[in-house]
mmCIF file of C-alpha atoms in Angstrom:
data_model
loop_
_atom_site.group_PDB
_atom_site.id
_atom_site.type_symbol
_atom_site.label_atom_id
_atom_site.label_comp_id
_atom_site.label_asym_id
_atom_site.label_seq_id
_atom_site.Cartn_x
_atom_site.Cartn_y
_atom_site.Cartn_z
ATOM 1 C CA GLU A 1 -4.623 -3.650 16.703
ATOM 2 C CA ALA A 2 -4.972 -5.311 20.113
ATOM 3 C CA ILE A 3 -3.692 -8.630 18.765
ATOM 4 C CA ILE A 4 -0.686 -6.968 17.127
ATOM 5 C CA ASN A 5 0.130 -5.058 20.316
ATOM 6 C CA ALA A 6 -0.065 -8.220 22.438
ATOM 7 C CA ALA A 7 1.842 -10.519 20.072
ATOM 8 C CA ASP A 8 5.569 -10.950 19.474
ATOM 9 C CA GLY A 9 4.815 -11.525 15.785
ATOM 10 C CA ILE A 10 1.892 -12.061 13.432
ATOM 11 C CA MET A 11 1.103 -14.724 10.846
ATOM 12 C CA VAL A 12 -1.289 -13.804 8.052
ATOM 13 C CA ALA A 13 -2.802 -17.235 7.391
ATOM 14 C CA ARG A 14 -4.924 -16.536 4.349
ATOM 15 C CA GLY A 15 -6.576 -19.957 4.350
ATOM 16 C CA ASP A 16 -7.919 -19.407 7.860
ATOM 17 C CA LEU A 17 -8.918 -15.831 7.070
ATOM 18 C CA GLY A 18 -10.858 -17.156 4.081
ATOM 19 C CA VAL A 19 -12.964 -19.294 6.401
ATOM 20 C CA GLU A 20 -13.974 -16.262 8.466
ATOM 21 C CA MET A 21 -14.607 -13.762 5.657
ATOM 22 C CA SER A 22 -15.343 -13.486 1.966
ATOM 23 C CA PRO A 23 -12.531 -13.981 -0.590
ATOM 24 C CA GLU A 24 -12.603 -10.371 -1.784
ATOM 25 C CA GLU A 25 -11.888 -9.121 1.732
ATOM 26 C CA VAL A 26 -8.739 -11.186 2.314
ATOM 27 C CA PRO A 27 -6.281 -9.319 0.014
ATOM 28 C CA LEU A 28 -7.014 -5.904 1.512
ATOM 29 C CA LEU A 29 -6.939 -7.305 5.037
ATOM 30 C CA GLN A 30 -3.569 -8.912 4.310
ATOM 31 C CA LYS A 31 -2.155 -5.575 3.153
ATOM 32 C CA TRP A 32 -3.587 -3.809 6.204
ATOM 33 C CA ILE A 33 -2.151 -6.358 8.664
ATOM 34 C CA ILE A 34 1.298 -6.130 7.054
ATOM 35 C CA GLU A 35 1.193 -2.332 7.177
ATOM 36 C CA GLU A 36 0.131 -2.314 10.831
ATOM 37 C CA CYS A 37 2.837 -4.828 11.787
ATOM 38 C CA ASN A 38 5.482 -2.732 10.012
ATOM 39 C CA ALA A 39 4.301 0.360 11.891
ATOM 40 C CA ALA A 40 4.340 -1.529 15.209
ATOM 41 C CA GLU A 41 7.790 -2.999 14.430
ATOM 42 C CA LYS A 42 6.502 -6.562 14.778
ATOM 43 C CA PRO A 43 7.621 -9.345 12.399
ATOM 44 C CA VAL A 44 4.870 -10.539 10.063
ATOM 45 C CA ILE A 45 4.670 -13.822 8.152
ATOM 46 C CA THR A 46 2.440 -14.304 5.106
ATOM 47 C CA ALA A 47 1.423 -17.941 4.772
ATOM 48 C CA THR A 48 -0.871 -20.636 3.335
ATOM 49 C CA GLN A 49 -1.743 -21.225 -0.306
ATOM 50 C CA MET A 50 1.316 -19.325 -1.508
ATOM 51 C CA LEU A 51 2.348 -21.876 -4.167
ATOM 52 C CA GLU A 52 -0.572 -24.255 -3.733
ATOM 53 C CA SER A 53 -0.406 -25.713 -7.243
ATOM 54 C CA MET A 54 3.122 -26.976 -6.538
ATOM 55 C CA ILE A 55 1.673 -29.676 -4.322
ATOM 56 C CA ALA A 56 1.002 -31.517 -7.575
ATOM 57 C CA ASN A 57 3.037 -29.608 -10.183
ATOM 58 C CA PRO A 58 6.746 -28.743 -10.490
ATOM 59 C CA GLN A 59 6.007 -25.131 -11.492
ATOM 60 C CA PRO A 60 3.717 -22.511 -9.913
ATOM 61 C CA THR A 61 1.075 -20.519 -11.724
ATOM 62 C CA ARG A 62 1.942 -16.956 -12.680
ATOM 63 C CA ALA A 63 -0.770 -15.759 -10.308
ATOM 64 C CA GLU A 64 0.949 -17.558 -7.422
ATOM 65 C CA ALA A 65 4.291 -15.981 -8.316
ATOM 66 C CA SER A 66 2.615 -12.566 -8.292
ATOM 67 C CA ASP A 67 0.992 -13.350 -4.946
ATOM 68 C CA VAL A 68 4.332 -14.154 -3.302
ATOM 69 C CA ALA A 69 6.052 -11.132 -4.832
ATOM 70 C CA ASN A 70 3.284 -8.731 -3.853
ATOM 71 C CA ALA A 71 3.345 -9.895 -0.239
ATOM 72 C CA ILE A 72 7.061 -9.072 -0.170
ATOM 73 C CA LEU A 73 6.563 -5.721 -1.888
ATOM 74 C CA ASP A 74 3.840 -4.913 0.664
ATOM 75 C CA GLY A 75 6.391 -5.338 3.456
ATOM 76 C CA THR A 76 6.003 -8.842 4.856
ATOM 77 C CA ASP A 77 9.085 -10.063 6.717
ATOM 78 C CA CYS A 78 8.616 -13.719 5.795
ATOM 79 C CA VAL A 79 6.746 -15.884 3.317
ATOM 80 C CA MET A 80 5.975 -19.434 4.366
ATOM 81 C CA LEU A 81 5.147 -22.671 2.600
ATOM 82 C CA SER A 82 2.916 -25.275 4.213
ATOM 83 C CA GLY A 83 1.248 -28.034 2.198
ATOM 84 C CA GLU A 84 3.721 -27.519 -0.622
ATOM 85 C CA THR A 85 6.548 -28.886 1.520
ATOM 86 C CA ALA A 86 4.581 -30.936 4.072
ATOM 87 C CA VAL A 87 2.669 -33.220 1.705
ATOM 88 C CA GLY A 88 3.502 -31.961 -1.789
ATOM 89 C CA GLY A 89 5.289 -33.891 -4.478
ATOM 90 C CA TYR A 90 7.839 -31.150 -5.200
ATOM 91 C CA PRO A 91 9.002 -29.747 -1.838
ATOM 92 C CA VAL A 92 12.542 -28.841 -2.908
ATOM 93 C CA GLN A 93 11.367 -27.173 -6.104
ATOM 94 C CA ALA A 94 8.773 -25.194 -4.132
ATOM 95 C CA VAL A 95 11.458 -23.807 -1.821
ATOM 96 C CA GLU A 96 13.712 -23.000 -4.771
ATOM 97 C CA VAL A 97 10.914 -21.197 -6.628
ATOM 98 C CA MET A 98 9.890 -19.180 -3.576
ATOM 99 C CA THR A 99 13.523 -18.224 -2.975
ATOM 100 C CA ARG A 100 13.917 -16.968 -6.539
ATOM 101 C CA ILE A 101 10.694 -14.969 -6.369
ATOM 102 C CA ALA A 102 11.675 -13.462 -3.011
ATOM 103 C CA GLU A 103 15.152 -12.485 -4.165
ATOM 104 C CA HIS A 104 13.786 -10.881 -7.327
ATOM 105 C CA ALA A 105 11.111 -8.963 -5.405
ATOM 106 C CA ASP A 106 13.618 -7.834 -2.768
ATOM 107 C CA GLY A 107 15.689 -6.263 -5.528
ATOM 108 C CA ALA A 108 12.797 -3.952 -6.380
ATOM 109 C CA ILE A 109 12.377 -2.616 -2.842
ATOM 110 C CA SER A 110 13.773 0.862 -2.238
ATOM 111 C CA PRO A 111 15.354 1.662 1.142
ATOM 112 C CA ARG A 112 12.919 3.406 3.441
ATOM 113 C CA ASP A 113 13.801 6.879 4.614
ATOM 114 C CA SER A 114 12.058 9.392 6.815
ATOM 115 C CA ASP A 115 12.186 13.123 7.307
ATOM 116 C CA ASN A 116 10.703 12.750 10.781
ATOM 117 C CA ARG A 117 12.866 13.660 13.731
ATOM 118 C CA ILE A 118 14.398 10.637 15.479
ATOM 119 C CA ASP A 119 14.811 11.104 19.227
ATOM 120 C CA ASN A 120 16.127 7.633 20.108
ATOM 121 C CA ILE A 121 19.919 7.209 19.849
ATOM 122 C CA SER A 122 19.770 3.535 18.826
ATOM 123 C CA GLU A 123 17.278 4.300 16.066
ATOM 124 C CA SER A 124 19.423 7.207 14.871
ATOM 125 C CA MET A 125 22.395 4.846 14.636
ATOM 126 C CA ALA A 126 20.341 2.317 12.672
ATOM 127 C CA HIS A 127 19.125 5.006 10.283
ATOM 128 C CA ALA A 128 22.653 6.361 9.842
ATOM 129 C CA ALA A 129 24.018 2.871 9.188
ATOM 130 C CA CYS A 130 21.508 2.311 6.400
ATOM 131 C CA ARG A 131 22.205 5.715 4.835
ATOM 132 C CA THR A 132 25.958 5.175 5.030
ATOM 133 C CA ALA A 133 25.723 1.699 3.506
ATOM 134 C CA GLU A 134 23.617 3.064 0.655
ATOM 135 C CA GLU A 135 25.765 6.113 -0.080
ATOM 136 C CA GLN A 136 29.107 4.302 0.230
ATOM 137 C CA GLN A 137 27.916 1.173 -1.596
ATOM 138 C CA ALA A 138 28.856 -1.083 1.299
ATOM 139 C CA LYS A 139 28.492 -4.838 0.941
ATOM 140 C CA ALA A 140 26.694 -5.367 4.243
ATOM 141 C CA ILE A 141 25.533 -3.902 7.526
ATOM 142 C CA VAL A 142 26.698 -5.649 10.700
ATOM 143 C CA THR A 143 24.942 -5.189 14.033
ATOM 144 C CA PHE A 144 25.964 -6.454 17.447
ATOM 145 C CA THR A 145 22.794 -7.146 19.392
ATOM 146 C CA GLN A 146 21.964 -8.678 22.759
ATOM 147 C CA SER A 147 18.174 -8.518 22.458
ATOM 148 C CA GLY A 148 17.628 -8.218 18.705
ATOM 149 C CA SER A 149 16.333 -4.655 18.904
ATOM 150 C CA THR A 150 19.168 -3.149 16.847
ATOM 151 C CA ALA A 151 18.655 -5.713 14.082
ATOM 152 C CA LEU A 152 14.959 -4.815 14.024
ATOM 153 C CA LEU A 153 15.680 -1.084 13.834
ATOM 154 C CA VAL A 154 18.009 -1.610 10.875
ATOM 155 C CA SER A 155 15.638 -4.050 9.178
ATOM 156 C CA LYS A 156 12.696 -1.669 9.207
ATOM 157 C CA HIS A 157 14.604 0.729 6.926
ATOM 158 C CA ARG A 158 14.743 -2.032 4.271
ATOM 159 C CA PRO A 159 18.416 -1.486 3.352
ATOM 160 C CA SER A 160 19.556 -2.686 -0.053
ATOM 161 C CA VAL A 161 22.345 -4.815 1.462
ATOM 162 C CA PRO A 162 22.228 -7.836 3.799
ATOM 163 C CA VAL A 163 22.080 -7.240 7.548
ATOM 164 C CA TYR A 164 24.276 -9.623 9.556
ATOM 165 C CA ALA A 165 23.306 -9.582 13.222
ATOM 166 C CA ALA A 166 25.840 -10.996 15.683
ATOM 167 C CA THR A 167 24.408 -12.187 18.987
ATOM 168 C CA PRO A 168 25.637 -14.558 21.712
ATOM 169 C CA PHE A 169 22.170 -15.995 22.323
ATOM 170 C CA ASP A 170 20.512 -18.819 20.351
ATOM 171 C CA ILE A 171 17.021 -17.612 21.284
ATOM 172 C CA VAL A 172 17.756 -14.136 19.916
ATOM 173 C CA ALA A 173 19.246 -15.599 16.728
ATOM 174 C CA ARG A 174 16.067 -17.591 16.116
ATOM 175 C CA LYS A 175 13.912 -14.513 16.697
ATOM 176 C CA ILE A 176 15.830 -12.148 14.443
ATOM 177 C CA SER A 177 15.898 -14.682 11.610
ATOM 178 C CA LEU A 178 12.269 -13.631 11.047
ATOM 179 C CA TYR A 179 13.209 -9.993 10.478
ATOM 180 C CA TRP A 180 13.365 -8.767 6.886
ATOM 181 C CA GLY A 181 16.863 -9.034 5.406
ATOM 182 C CA VAL A 182 18.527 -10.174 8.654
ATOM 183 C CA VAL A 183 20.940 -13.118 8.848
ATOM 184 C CA PRO A 184 21.901 -14.105 12.420
ATOM 185 C CA ILE A 185 25.454 -15.017 13.425
ATOM 186 C CA ILE A 186 26.059 -16.698 16.790
ATOM 187 C CA LEU A 187 29.079 -15.007 18.333
ATOM 188 C CA ARG A 188 30.290 -15.002 21.913
ATOM 189 C CA THR A 189 30.619 -11.570 23.498
ATOM 190 C CA LYS A 190 34.185 -10.236 23.524
ATOM 191 C CA ASN A 191 35.774 -7.743 25.892
ATOM 192 C CA THR A 192 36.200 -4.875 23.447
ATOM 193 C CA THR A 193 34.564 -3.534 20.306
ATOM 194 C CA ASP A 194 37.732 -4.188 18.301
ATOM 195 C CA ASP A 195 37.693 -7.833 19.408
ATOM 196 C CA MET A 196 34.022 -8.103 18.425
ATOM 197 C CA ILE A 197 34.713 -6.665 14.976
ATOM 198 C CA ALA A 198 37.652 -9.037 14.464
ATOM 199 C CA ALA A 199 35.543 -12.024 15.547
ATOM 200 C CA VAL A 200 32.565 -11.225 13.324
ATOM 201 C CA GLU A 201 34.912 -10.541 10.416
ATOM 202 C CA ARG A 202 36.438 -14.012 10.808
ATOM 203 C CA ALA A 203 32.982 -15.588 11.020
ATOM 204 C CA MET A 204 31.754 -13.794 7.898
ATOM 205 C CA LEU A 205 34.871 -14.670 5.914
ATOM 206 C CA ALA A 206 34.561 -18.320 6.956
ATOM 207 C CA ARG A 207 30.954 -18.385 5.688
ATOM 208 C CA LYS A 208 31.947 -16.493 2.518
ATOM 209 C CA LEU A 209 29.478 -13.715 3.301
ATOM 210 C CA VAL A 210 32.135 -11.093 2.524
ATOM 211 C CA LYS A 211 35.643 -11.051 1.117
ATOM 212 C CA ALA A 212 38.805 -9.123 1.924
ATOM 213 C CA GLY A 213 38.532 -5.504 0.848
ATOM 214 C CA ASP A 214 34.736 -5.289 1.140
ATOM 215 C CA LEU A 215 33.341 -2.264 2.945
ATOM 216 C CA ILE A 216 30.881 -3.034 5.740
ATOM 217 C CA VAL A 217 29.005 -0.694 8.058
ATOM 218 C CA ILE A 218 28.970 -1.694 11.725
ATOM 219 C CA THR A 219 26.669 -0.614 14.541
ATOM 220 C CA ALA A 220 27.443 -1.527 18.133
ATOM 221 C CA GLY A 221 27.157 -0.359 21.704
ATOM 222 C CA VAL A 222 29.936 0.888 23.934
ATOM 223 C CA PRO A 223 30.507 -0.537 26.509
ATOM 224 C CA VAL A 224 30.203 -4.007 24.966
ATOM 225 C CA GLY A 225 27.462 -6.331 26.196
ATOM 226 C CA VAL A 226 24.957 -3.771 27.480
ATOM 227 C CA PRO A 227 21.508 -4.338 25.897
ATOM 228 C CA GLY A 228 19.923 -1.302 24.255
ATOM 229 C CA SER A 229 23.144 0.723 24.224
ATOM 230 C CA THR A 230 23.753 1.028 20.461
ATOM 231 C CA ASN A 231 25.633 4.305 20.182
ATOM 232 C CA MET A 232 28.376 3.748 17.606
ATOM 233 C CA ILE A 233 28.684 3.392 13.848
ATOM 234 C CA LYS A 234 31.831 2.511 11.900
ATOM 235 C CA ALA A 235 32.715 1.960 8.270
ATOM 236 C CA HIS A 236 35.142 -0.940 8.189
ATOM 237 C CA ARG A 237 37.183 -2.407 5.353
ATOM 238 C CA VAL A 238 37.327 -6.201 5.713
ATOM 239 C CA GLY A 239 40.919 -7.232 6.320
ATOM 240 C CA ALA A 240 42.055 -3.706 7.200
ATOM 241 C CA SER A 241 44.126 -3.186 10.316
ATOM 242 C CA LYS A 242 41.755 -0.593 11.709
ATOM 243 C CA SER A 243 38.314 0.844 11.063
ATOM 244 C CA LEU A 244 37.527 4.007 9.150
ATOM 245 C CA GLU A 245 35.663 6.377 11.436
#
């Protein structure tokens, strides 16, 4: 617990854990670390020996596929390859296989909900955004974030749609790329919320992340540019002249 509290994020390096403890202990410890990181709202990476056989073979074993999928189902934010891409003979195939496994496992994850009272306004907005996106079958959730905290709050609810997090800072974009389901978008801060929405809409259309007519759910802070001030949620039709409150 002390390591998790002190760290910005945690890597579950199973190969190193296997040196320190017996093989039968590692799976349960992995699950426990992931659970504790989720509870502490810290990003967690599961790594080493994920698709080990793909160092020498173009296809993984079924056990390896199950290992990757179960790490995702347990709540890990990221899965990471090491030897498979560093020295392996099939680096591209390894990435493609892991991507397919991750996407398939993600589809089986149900959005997280809670009956507990939420006292923090930003967290209430994140929870409401996820519920709205689910109930209205939105195509995406968009957050405007200075520090990355709003993206994290949305991510922890495991929404069934992508989370696009717009931030003006490269360092924040790199950090939030580790969060489950979050895709960063570098976007300079605008003067008004309407300008921010218009700018992120253009950026998403240019990257073909959405198309005209799609419904997206937006969380932001008013006034614009104040960290930790998320206090607004809007349902917005891409290409519409104004948002739907």
